[in-house]
Tab-separated table of C-alpha atoms in Angstrom:
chain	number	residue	atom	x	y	z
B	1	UNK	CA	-23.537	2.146	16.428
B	2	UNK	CA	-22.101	5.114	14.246
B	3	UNK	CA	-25.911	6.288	14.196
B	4	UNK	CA	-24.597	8.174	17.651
B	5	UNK	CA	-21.977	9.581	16.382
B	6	UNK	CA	-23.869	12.100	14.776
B	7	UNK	CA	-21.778	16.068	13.289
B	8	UNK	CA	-23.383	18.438	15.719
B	9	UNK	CA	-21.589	20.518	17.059
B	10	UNK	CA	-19.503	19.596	20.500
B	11	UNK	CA	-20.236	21.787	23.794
B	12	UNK	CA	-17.207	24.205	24.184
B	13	UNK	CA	-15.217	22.432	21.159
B	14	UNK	CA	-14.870	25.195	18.104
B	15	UNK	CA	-14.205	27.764	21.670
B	16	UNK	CA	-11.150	25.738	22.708
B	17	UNK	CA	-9.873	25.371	19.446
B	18	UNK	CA	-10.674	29.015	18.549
B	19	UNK	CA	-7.874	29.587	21.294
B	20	UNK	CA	-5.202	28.286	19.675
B	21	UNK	CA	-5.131	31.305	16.972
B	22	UNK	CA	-3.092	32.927	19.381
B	23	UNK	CA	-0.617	31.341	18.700
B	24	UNK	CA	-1.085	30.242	15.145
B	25	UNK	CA	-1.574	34.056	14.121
B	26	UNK	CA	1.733	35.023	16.345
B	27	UNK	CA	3.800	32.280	13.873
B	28	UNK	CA	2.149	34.209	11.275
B	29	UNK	CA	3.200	37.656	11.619
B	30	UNK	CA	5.902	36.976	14.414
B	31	UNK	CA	6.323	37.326	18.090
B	32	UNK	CA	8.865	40.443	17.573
B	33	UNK	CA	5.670	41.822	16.351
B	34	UNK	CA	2.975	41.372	19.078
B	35	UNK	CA	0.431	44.305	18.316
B	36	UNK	CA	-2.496	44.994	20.549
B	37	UNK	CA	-5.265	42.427	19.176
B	38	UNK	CA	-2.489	39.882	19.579
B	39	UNK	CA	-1.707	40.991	22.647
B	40	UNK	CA	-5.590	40.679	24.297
B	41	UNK	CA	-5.720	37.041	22.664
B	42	UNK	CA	-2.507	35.962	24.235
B	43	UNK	CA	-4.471	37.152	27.442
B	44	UNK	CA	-7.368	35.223	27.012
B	45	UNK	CA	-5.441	32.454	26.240
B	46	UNK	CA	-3.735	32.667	29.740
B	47	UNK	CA	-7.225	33.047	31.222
B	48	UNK	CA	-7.717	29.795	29.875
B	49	UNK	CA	-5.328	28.115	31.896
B	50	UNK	CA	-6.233	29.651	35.066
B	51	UNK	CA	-6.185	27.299	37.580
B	52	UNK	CA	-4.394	24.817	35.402
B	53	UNK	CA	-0.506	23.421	35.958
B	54	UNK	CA	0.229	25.282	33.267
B	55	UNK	CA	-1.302	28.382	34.399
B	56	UNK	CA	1.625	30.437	36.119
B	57	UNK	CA	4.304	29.362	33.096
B	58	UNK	CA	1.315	30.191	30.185
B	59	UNK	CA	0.609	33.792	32.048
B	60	UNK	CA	4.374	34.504	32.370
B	61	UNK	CA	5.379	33.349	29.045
B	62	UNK	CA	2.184	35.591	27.686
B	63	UNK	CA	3.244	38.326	29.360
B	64	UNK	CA	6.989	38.345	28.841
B	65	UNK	CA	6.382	37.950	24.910
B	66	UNK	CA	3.610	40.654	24.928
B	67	UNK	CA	6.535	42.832	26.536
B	68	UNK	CA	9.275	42.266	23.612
B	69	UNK	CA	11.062	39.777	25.791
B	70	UNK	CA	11.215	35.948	24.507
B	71	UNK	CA	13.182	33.038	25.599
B	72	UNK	CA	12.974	29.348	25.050
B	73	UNK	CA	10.818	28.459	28.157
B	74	UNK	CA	8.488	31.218	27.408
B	75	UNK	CA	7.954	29.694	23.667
B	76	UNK	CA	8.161	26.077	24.995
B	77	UNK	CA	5.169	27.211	27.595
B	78	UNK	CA	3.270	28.707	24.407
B	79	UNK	CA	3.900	25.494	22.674
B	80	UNK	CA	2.938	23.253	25.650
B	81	UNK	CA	-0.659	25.113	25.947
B	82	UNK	CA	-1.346	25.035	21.890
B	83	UNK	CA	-0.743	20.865	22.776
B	84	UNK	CA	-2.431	20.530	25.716
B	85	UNK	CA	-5.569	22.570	24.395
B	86	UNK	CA	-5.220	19.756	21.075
B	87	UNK	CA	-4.978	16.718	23.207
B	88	UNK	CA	-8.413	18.122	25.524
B	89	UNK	CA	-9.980	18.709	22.147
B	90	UNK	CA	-8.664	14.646	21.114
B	91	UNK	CA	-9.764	12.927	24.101
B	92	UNK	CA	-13.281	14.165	23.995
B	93	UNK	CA	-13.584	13.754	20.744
B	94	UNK	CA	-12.430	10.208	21.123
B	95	UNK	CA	-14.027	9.396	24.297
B	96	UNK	CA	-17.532	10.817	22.129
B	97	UNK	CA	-16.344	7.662	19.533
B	98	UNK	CA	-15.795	4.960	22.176
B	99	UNK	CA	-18.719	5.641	23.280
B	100	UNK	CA	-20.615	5.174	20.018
B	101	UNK	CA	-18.565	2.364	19.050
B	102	UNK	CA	-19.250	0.637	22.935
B	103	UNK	CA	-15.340	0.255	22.574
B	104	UNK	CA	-13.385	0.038	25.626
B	105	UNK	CA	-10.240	1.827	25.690
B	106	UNK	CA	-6.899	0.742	27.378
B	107	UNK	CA	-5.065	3.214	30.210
B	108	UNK	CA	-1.784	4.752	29.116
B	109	UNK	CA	0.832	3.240	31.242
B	110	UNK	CA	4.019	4.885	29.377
B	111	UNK	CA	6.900	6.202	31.399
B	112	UNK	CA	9.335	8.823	31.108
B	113	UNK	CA	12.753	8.072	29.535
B	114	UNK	CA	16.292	9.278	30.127
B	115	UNK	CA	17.380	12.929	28.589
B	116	UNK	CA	18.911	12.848	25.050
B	117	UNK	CA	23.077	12.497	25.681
B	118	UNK	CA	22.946	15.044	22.463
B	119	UNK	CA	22.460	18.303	24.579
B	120	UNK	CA	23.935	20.078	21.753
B	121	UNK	CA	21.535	19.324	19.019
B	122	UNK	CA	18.530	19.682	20.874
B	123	UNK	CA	19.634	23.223	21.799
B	124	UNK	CA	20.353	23.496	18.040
B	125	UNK	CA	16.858	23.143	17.101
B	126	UNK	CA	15.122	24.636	19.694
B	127	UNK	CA	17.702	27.558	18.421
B	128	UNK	CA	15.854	27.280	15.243
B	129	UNK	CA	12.755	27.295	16.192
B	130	UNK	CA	13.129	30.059	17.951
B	131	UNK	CA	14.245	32.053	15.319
B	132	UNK	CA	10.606	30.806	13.678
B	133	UNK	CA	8.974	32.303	15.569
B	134	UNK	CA	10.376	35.452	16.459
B	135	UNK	CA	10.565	36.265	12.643
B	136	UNK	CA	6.715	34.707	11.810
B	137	UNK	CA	6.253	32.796	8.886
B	138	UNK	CA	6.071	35.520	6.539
B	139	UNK	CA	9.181	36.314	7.128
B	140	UNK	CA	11.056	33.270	6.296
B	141	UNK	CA	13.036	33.397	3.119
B	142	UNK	CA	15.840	30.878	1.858
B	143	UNK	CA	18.596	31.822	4.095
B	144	UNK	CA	16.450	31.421	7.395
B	145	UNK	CA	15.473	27.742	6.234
B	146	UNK	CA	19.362	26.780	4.737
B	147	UNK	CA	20.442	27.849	8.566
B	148	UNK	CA	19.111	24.667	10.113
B	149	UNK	CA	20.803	22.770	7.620
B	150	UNK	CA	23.346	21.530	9.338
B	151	UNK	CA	21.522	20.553	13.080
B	152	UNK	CA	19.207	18.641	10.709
B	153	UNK	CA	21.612	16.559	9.032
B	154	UNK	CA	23.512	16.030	12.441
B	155	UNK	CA	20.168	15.127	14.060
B	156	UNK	CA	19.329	12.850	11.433
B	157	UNK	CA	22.232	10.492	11.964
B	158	UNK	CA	21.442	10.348	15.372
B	159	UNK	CA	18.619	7.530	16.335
B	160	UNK	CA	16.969	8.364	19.461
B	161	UNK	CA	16.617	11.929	17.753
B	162	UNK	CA	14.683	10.173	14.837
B	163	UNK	CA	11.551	11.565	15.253
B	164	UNK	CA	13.037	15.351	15.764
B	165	UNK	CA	15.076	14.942	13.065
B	166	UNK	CA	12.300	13.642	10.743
B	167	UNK	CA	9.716	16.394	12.102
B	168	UNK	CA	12.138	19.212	11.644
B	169	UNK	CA	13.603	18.110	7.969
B	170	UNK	CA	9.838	18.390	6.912
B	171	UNK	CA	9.340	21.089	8.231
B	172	UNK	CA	11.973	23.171	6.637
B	173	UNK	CA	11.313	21.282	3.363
B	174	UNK	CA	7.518	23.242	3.735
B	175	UNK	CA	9.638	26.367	4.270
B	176	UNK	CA	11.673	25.887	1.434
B	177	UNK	CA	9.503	24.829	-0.995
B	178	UNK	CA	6.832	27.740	-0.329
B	179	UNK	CA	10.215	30.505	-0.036
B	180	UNK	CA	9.957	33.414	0.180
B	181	UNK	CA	6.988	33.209	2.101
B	182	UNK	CA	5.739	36.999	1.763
B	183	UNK	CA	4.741	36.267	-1.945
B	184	UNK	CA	2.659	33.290	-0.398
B	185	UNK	CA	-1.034	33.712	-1.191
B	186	UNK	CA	-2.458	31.343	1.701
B	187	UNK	CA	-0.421	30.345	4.828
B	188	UNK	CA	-1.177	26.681	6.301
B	189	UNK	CA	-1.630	28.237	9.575
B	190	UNK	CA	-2.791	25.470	11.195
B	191	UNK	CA	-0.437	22.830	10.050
B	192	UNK	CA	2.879	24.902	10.353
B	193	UNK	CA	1.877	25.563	13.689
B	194	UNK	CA	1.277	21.882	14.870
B	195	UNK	CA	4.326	20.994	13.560
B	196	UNK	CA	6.527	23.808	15.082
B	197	UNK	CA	4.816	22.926	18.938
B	198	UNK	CA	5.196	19.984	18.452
B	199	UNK	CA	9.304	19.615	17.191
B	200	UNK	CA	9.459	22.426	19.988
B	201	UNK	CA	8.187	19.988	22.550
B	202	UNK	CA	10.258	17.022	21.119
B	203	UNK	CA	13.311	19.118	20.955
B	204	UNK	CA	13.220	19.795	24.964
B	205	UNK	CA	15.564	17.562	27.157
B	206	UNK	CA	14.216	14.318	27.223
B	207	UNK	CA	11.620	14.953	24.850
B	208	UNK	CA	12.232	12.090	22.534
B	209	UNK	CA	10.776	9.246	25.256
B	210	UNK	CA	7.408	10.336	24.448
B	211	UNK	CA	6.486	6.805	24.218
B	212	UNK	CA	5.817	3.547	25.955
B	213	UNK	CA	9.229	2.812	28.053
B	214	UNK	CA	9.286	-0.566	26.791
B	215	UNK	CA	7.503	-3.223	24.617
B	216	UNK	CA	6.592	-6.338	25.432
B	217	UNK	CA	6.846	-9.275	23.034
B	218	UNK	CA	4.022	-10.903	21.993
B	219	UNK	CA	3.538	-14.136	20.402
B	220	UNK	CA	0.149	-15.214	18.766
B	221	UNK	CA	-1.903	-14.620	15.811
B	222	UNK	CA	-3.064	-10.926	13.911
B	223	UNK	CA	-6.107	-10.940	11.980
B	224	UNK	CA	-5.375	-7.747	9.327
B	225	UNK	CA	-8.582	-5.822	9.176
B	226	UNK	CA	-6.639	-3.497	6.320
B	227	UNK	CA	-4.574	-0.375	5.927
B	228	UNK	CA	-4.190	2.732	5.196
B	229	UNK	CA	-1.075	3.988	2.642
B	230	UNK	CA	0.677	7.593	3.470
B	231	UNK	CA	2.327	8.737	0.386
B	232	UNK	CA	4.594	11.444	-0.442
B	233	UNK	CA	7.837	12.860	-2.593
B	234	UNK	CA	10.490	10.912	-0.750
B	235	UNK	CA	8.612	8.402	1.465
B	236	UNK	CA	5.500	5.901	1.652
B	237	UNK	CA	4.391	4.444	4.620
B	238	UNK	CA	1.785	1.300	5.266
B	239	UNK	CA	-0.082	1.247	7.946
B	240	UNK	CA	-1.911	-1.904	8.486
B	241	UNK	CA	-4.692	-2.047	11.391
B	242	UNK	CA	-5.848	-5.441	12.751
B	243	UNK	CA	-6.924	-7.209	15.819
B	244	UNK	CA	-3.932	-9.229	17.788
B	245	UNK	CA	-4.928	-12.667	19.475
B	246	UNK	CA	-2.274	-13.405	21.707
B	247	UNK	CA	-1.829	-15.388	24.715
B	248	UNK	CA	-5.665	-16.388	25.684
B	249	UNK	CA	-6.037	-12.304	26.685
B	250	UNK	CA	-9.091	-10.663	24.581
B	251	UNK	CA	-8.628	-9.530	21.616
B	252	UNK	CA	-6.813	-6.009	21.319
B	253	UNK	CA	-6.496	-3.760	18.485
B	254	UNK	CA	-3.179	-2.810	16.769
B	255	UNK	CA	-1.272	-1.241	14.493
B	256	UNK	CA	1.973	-2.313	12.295
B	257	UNK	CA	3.343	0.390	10.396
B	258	UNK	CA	6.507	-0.235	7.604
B	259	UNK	CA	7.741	2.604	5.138
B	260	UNK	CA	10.539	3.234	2.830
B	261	UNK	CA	12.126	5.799	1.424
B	262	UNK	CA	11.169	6.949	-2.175
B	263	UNK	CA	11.917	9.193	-5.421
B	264	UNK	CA	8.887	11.245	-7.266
B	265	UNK	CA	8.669	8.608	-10.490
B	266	UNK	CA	7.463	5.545	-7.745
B	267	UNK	CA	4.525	6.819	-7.593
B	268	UNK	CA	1.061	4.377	-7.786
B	269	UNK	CA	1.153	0.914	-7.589
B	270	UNK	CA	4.996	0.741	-7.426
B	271	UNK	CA	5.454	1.801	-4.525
B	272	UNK	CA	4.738	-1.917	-3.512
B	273	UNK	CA	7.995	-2.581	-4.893
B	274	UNK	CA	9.751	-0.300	-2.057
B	275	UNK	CA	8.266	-3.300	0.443
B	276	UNK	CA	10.540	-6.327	-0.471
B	277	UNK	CA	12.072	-6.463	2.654
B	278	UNK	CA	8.925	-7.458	4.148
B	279	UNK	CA	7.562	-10.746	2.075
B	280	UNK	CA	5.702	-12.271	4.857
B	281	UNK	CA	3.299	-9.061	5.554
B	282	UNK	CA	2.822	-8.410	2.044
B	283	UNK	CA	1.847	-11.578	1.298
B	284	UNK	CA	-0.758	-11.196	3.995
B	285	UNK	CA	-2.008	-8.672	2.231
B	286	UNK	CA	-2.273	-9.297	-0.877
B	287	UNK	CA	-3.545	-12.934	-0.067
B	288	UNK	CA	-5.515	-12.428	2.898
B	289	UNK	CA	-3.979	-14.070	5.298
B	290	UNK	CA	-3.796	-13.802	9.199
B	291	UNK	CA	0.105	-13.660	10.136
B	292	UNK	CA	1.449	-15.778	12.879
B	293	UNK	CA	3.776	-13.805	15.096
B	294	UNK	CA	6.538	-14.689	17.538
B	295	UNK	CA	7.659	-12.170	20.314
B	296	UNK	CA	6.886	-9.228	18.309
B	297	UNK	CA	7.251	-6.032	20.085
B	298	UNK	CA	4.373	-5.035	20.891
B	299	UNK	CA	3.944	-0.714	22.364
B	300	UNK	CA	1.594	0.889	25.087
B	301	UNK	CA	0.199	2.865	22.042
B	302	UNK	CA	-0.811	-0.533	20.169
B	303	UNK	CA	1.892	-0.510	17.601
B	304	UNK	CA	4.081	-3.277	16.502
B	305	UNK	CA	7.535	-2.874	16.403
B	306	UNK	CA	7.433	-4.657	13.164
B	307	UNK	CA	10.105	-7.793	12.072
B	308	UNK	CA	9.253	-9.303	9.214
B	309	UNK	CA	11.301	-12.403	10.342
B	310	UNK	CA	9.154	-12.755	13.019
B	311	UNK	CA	5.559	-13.038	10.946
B	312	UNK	CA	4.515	-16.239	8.862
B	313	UNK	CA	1.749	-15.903	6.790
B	314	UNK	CA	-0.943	-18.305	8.240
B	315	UNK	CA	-4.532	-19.628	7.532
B	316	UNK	CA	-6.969	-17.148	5.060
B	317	UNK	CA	-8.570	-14.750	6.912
B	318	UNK	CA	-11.177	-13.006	5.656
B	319	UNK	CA	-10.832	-9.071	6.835
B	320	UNK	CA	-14.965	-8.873	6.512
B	321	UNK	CA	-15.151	-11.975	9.008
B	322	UNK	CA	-12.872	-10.315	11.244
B	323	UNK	CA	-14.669	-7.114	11.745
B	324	UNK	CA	-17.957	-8.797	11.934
B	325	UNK	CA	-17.053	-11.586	14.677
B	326	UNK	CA	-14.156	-9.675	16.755
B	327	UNK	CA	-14.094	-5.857	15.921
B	328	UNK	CA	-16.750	-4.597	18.193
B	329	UNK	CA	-15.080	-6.527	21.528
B	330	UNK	CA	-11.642	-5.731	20.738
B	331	UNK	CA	-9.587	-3.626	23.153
B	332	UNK	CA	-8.722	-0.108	22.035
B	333	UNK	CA	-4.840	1.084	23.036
B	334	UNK	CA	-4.324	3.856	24.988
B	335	UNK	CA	-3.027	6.943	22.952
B	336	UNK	CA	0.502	8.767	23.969
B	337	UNK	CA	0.285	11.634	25.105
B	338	UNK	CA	2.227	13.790	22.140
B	339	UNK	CA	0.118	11.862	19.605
B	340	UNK	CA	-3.453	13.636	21.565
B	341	UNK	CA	-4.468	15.740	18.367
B	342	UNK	CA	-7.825	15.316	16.848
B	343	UNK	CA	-6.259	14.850	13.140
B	344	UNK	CA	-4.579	11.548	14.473
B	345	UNK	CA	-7.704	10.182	15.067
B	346	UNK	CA	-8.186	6.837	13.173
B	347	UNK	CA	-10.460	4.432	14.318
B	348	UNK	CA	-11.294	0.861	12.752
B	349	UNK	CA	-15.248	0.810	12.052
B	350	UNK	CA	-17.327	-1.494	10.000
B	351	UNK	CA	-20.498	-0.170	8.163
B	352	UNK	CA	-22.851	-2.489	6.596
B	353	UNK	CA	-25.485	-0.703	4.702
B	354	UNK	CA	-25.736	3.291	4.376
B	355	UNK	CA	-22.681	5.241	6.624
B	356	UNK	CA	-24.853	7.595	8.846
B	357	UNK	CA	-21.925	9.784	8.510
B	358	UNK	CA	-19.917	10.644	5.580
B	359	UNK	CA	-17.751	8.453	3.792
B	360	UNK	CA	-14.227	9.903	2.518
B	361	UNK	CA	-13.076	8.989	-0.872
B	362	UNK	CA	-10.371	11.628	-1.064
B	363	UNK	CA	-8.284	9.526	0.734
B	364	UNK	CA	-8.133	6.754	-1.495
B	365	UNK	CA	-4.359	5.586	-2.296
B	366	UNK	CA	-3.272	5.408	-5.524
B	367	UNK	CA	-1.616	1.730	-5.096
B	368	UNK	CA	-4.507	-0.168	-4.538
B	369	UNK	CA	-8.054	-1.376	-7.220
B	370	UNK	CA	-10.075	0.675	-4.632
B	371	UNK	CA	-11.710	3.848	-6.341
B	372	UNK	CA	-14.457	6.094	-5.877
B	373	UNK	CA	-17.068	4.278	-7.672
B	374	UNK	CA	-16.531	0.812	-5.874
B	375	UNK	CA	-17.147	2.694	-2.782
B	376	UNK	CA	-20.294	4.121	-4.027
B	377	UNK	CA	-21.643	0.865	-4.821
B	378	UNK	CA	-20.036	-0.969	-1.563
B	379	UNK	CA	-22.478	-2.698	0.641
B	380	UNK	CA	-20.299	-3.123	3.393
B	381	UNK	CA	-17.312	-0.728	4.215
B	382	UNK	CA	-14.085	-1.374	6.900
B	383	UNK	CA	-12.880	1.923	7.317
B	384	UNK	CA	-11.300	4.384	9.668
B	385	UNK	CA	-13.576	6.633	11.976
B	386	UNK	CA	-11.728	10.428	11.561
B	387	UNK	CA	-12.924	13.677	12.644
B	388	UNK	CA	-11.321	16.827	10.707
B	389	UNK	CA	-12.639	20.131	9.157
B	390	UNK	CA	-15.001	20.056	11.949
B	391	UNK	CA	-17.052	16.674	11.188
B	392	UNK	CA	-16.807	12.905	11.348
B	393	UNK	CA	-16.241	11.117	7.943
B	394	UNK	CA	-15.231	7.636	7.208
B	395	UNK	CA	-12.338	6.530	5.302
B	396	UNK	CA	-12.818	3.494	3.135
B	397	UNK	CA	-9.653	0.978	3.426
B	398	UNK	CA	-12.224	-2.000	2.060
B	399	UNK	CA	-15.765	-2.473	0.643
B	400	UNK	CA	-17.465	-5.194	-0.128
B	401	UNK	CA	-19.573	-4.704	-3.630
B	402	UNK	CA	-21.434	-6.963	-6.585
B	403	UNK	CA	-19.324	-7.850	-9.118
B	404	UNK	CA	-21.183	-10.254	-11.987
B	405	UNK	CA	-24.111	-10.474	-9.428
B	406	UNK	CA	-21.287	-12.182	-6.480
B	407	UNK	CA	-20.601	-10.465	-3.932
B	408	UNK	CA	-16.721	-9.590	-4.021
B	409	UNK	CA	-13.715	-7.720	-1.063
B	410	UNK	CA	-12.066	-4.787	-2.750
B	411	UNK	CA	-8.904	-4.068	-0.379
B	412	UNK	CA	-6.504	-1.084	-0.920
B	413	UNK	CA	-3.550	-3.695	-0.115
B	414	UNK	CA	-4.492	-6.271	-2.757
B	415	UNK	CA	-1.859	-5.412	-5.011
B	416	UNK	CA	0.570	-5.943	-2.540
B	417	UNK	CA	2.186	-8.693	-4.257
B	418	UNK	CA	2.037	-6.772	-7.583
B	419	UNK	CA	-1.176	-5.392	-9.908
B	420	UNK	CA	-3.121	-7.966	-10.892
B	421	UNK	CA	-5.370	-5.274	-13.158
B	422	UNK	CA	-2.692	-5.307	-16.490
B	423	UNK	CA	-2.991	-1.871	-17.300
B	424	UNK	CA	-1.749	-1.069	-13.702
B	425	UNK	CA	0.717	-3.470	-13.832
B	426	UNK	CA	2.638	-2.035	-16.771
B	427	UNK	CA	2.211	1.451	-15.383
B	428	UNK	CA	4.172	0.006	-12.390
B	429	UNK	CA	6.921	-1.661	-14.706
B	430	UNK	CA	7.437	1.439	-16.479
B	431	UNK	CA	8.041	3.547	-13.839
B	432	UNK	CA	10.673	1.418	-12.101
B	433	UNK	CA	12.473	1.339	-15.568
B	434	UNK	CA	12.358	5.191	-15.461
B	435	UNK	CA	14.242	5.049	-12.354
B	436	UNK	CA	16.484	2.369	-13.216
B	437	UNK	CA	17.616	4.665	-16.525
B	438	UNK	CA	18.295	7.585	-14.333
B	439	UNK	CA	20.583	5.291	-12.081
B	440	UNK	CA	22.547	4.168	-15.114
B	441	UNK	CA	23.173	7.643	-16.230
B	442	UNK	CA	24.190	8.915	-12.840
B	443	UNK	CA	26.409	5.937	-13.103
B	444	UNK	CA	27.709	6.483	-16.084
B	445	UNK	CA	28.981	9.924	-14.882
């Protein structure tokens, strides 16, 4: 089925995206500094809109920034069109992969929620952001970052801010870390930009019910097709993808995602030691097993709400077995509509025999016995369908490959339990004693 899914080009694609560097260049240089090429492509971004229900806010905002006169709706409007021009670009891109994949998709049926009670902090960062942008990226030095301190930390501590708080502390951890910015030989354009429209958005009133208004428990039985690990400094997250039978309906896709907070030393395969607090998913992991679940919240946007009290590890379950019997038929969940970007993209696929696209092995986690050359030798791959850089590729969460003339799995998660390669596992031992040394000393003090 991926044999449709071929990299030409899409109709009108590289022009819509080419029309958000109107926006990514203003962050650049600044929108106190709107010149006349910036200017004209600030127009035709407007022109873009025409006849949109965004047109009359994009045209003013354009027009009131192109005249040295910006406020937070005119910015929030700028930010709204970068999104909306992101999630077009998603949902044909995705609708293109159904379609391939003869994968039927599930409506989004998520509601808005009530406005933030923390009126303050919201206005805080949008403050902040504001300042962003009026000054452009290269001209943020230490003291521009260290002034949203404070709304950050405040923001943090408050829950249904979460995913503000957690957007905007990255954020200004970027800044810092690549301060002064002037000296900076190449600017991530792109990537400072999604994340400033999209904290911008989030940081409106109201903006953090961006999801489904509720979950509903489900109780029944989720075959783990694998996952994919997000590593960095300070945090690793697991995100495991499998198909949920539950209550005689067909089978529908899913997500479960856990993560944990992290120092720089956990790096590898101990950062399976972060996961403790979650024994029964782990060991589904690392042994193979489906996981029988018992009103587990269950979102709109196919994600578990994930208690670990509220999985058993059940019968073995082959993940190859799963993709080949249910993986085709399974429902797809809808996608929310903040999370519409084409870099979130991240379908499950099976590919038995040679990928006629790409297959990614710069992804590959560091935690797991999956590496390059097992890949290269796999006769079978579940990955995840992704489209970035222009082109589809697939990442590789498990092959299937000879081993001794047999025919073994190679998982990224089997080491969830622990490495069972030695060298690994002593690699992992000695860097939770390094952190355990630095903890005595602090102590000590």
């Amino acid at each position: 089925m991926l044999a449709l899914l071929d990299n030409t080009e899409d109709e009108g694609l590289p022009e819509a995206l080419d029309l958000l560097a109107a926006v990514d260049e203003g962050l650049v240089a600044g929108f106190a500094r709107v010149d006349e090429d910036r200017a004209a492509a600030l127009t035709a971004l407007a022109g873009a809109f025409a006849g949109s229900p965004l047109a009359d806010r994009v045209a003013e905002a354009v027009e009131k920034i192109a005249a040295g006169s910006i406020a937070d709706e005119h910015l929030f409007a700028l930010a709204a069109a970068r999104v909306a021009i992101l999630g077009a670009a998603h949902d044909a891109l995705l609708a293109r992969a159904d379609a391939a994949l003869s994968r039927t998709r599930a409506a989004w049926s998520g509601e808005p929620g009530p406005a933030a009670a923390a009126v303050n902090l919201l206005a805080g960062s949008r403050s902040w952001l504001r300042e962003l942008a009026i000054t452009g990226w290269r001209g943020v030095d230490h003291d521009l970052v260290s002034a949203a301190g404070q709304v950050i930390e405040a923001t943090l501590a408050d829950p249904e801010l979460r995913r503000l708080a957690v957007l905007l502390d990255g954020l200004a951890a970027e800044l810092r870390a690549s301060s002064p910015i002037a000296t900076l030989e190449r600017v991530p354009v792109r990537r400072w930009a999604d994340l400033w429209s999209r904290a911008l958005l989030l940081a409106q009133d109201g903006g953090r019910a961006q999801r489904a208004a509720g979950a509903e428990p489900v109780t029944g039985r989720l075959l783990v097709l694998g996952a994919d690990v997000h590593e960095h400094g300070t945090a690793v997250q697991v995100q495991v993808h499998g198909v949920l039978e539950a209550g005689g309906a067909e089978p529908r896709l899913v997500r479960a995602s856990v993560a944990a907070a992290k120092v720089d030393t956990i790096v590898g395969p101990a950062v399976w030691g972060l996961f403790q607090g979650q024994p029964m998913l782990m060991t589904a992991l690392a042994e193979r097993r489906s996981l029988d679940l018992t009103d587990m919240p269950l979102l709109a946007s196919g994600d578990l709400v994930w208690h670990d009290d509220r999985a058993k590890p059940g019968a073995p379950a082959e993940p190859f077995a799963t993709a080949r019997v249910l993986l085709t038929g399974a429902l797809a969940p809808a996608v929310p509509p903040l999370d519409r970007h084409p870099a979130r993209i991240a379908e499950p696929v099976f590919v038995e025999g040679q990928s006629p696209i790409p297959v990614d092995t710069t992804r590959l986690p560091a935690c797991g016995p999956l590496t390059p050359e097992a890949v290269t030798a796999a006769s079978a791959v579940i990955g995840l369908l992704r489209w970035d850089a222009g082109r589809w590729t697939v990442q590789p969460i498990s092959v299937e490959t000879t081993v001794k003339k047999k025919t073994a799995a190679v998982h990224t998660t089997d080491w969830a339990l622990g490495p069972t390669d030695s060298k690994a596992a002593k690699a992992a031992g000695e860097a939770v004693q390094v952190l355990r040394e630095r903890a005595g000393r602090l102590l000590r003090k």
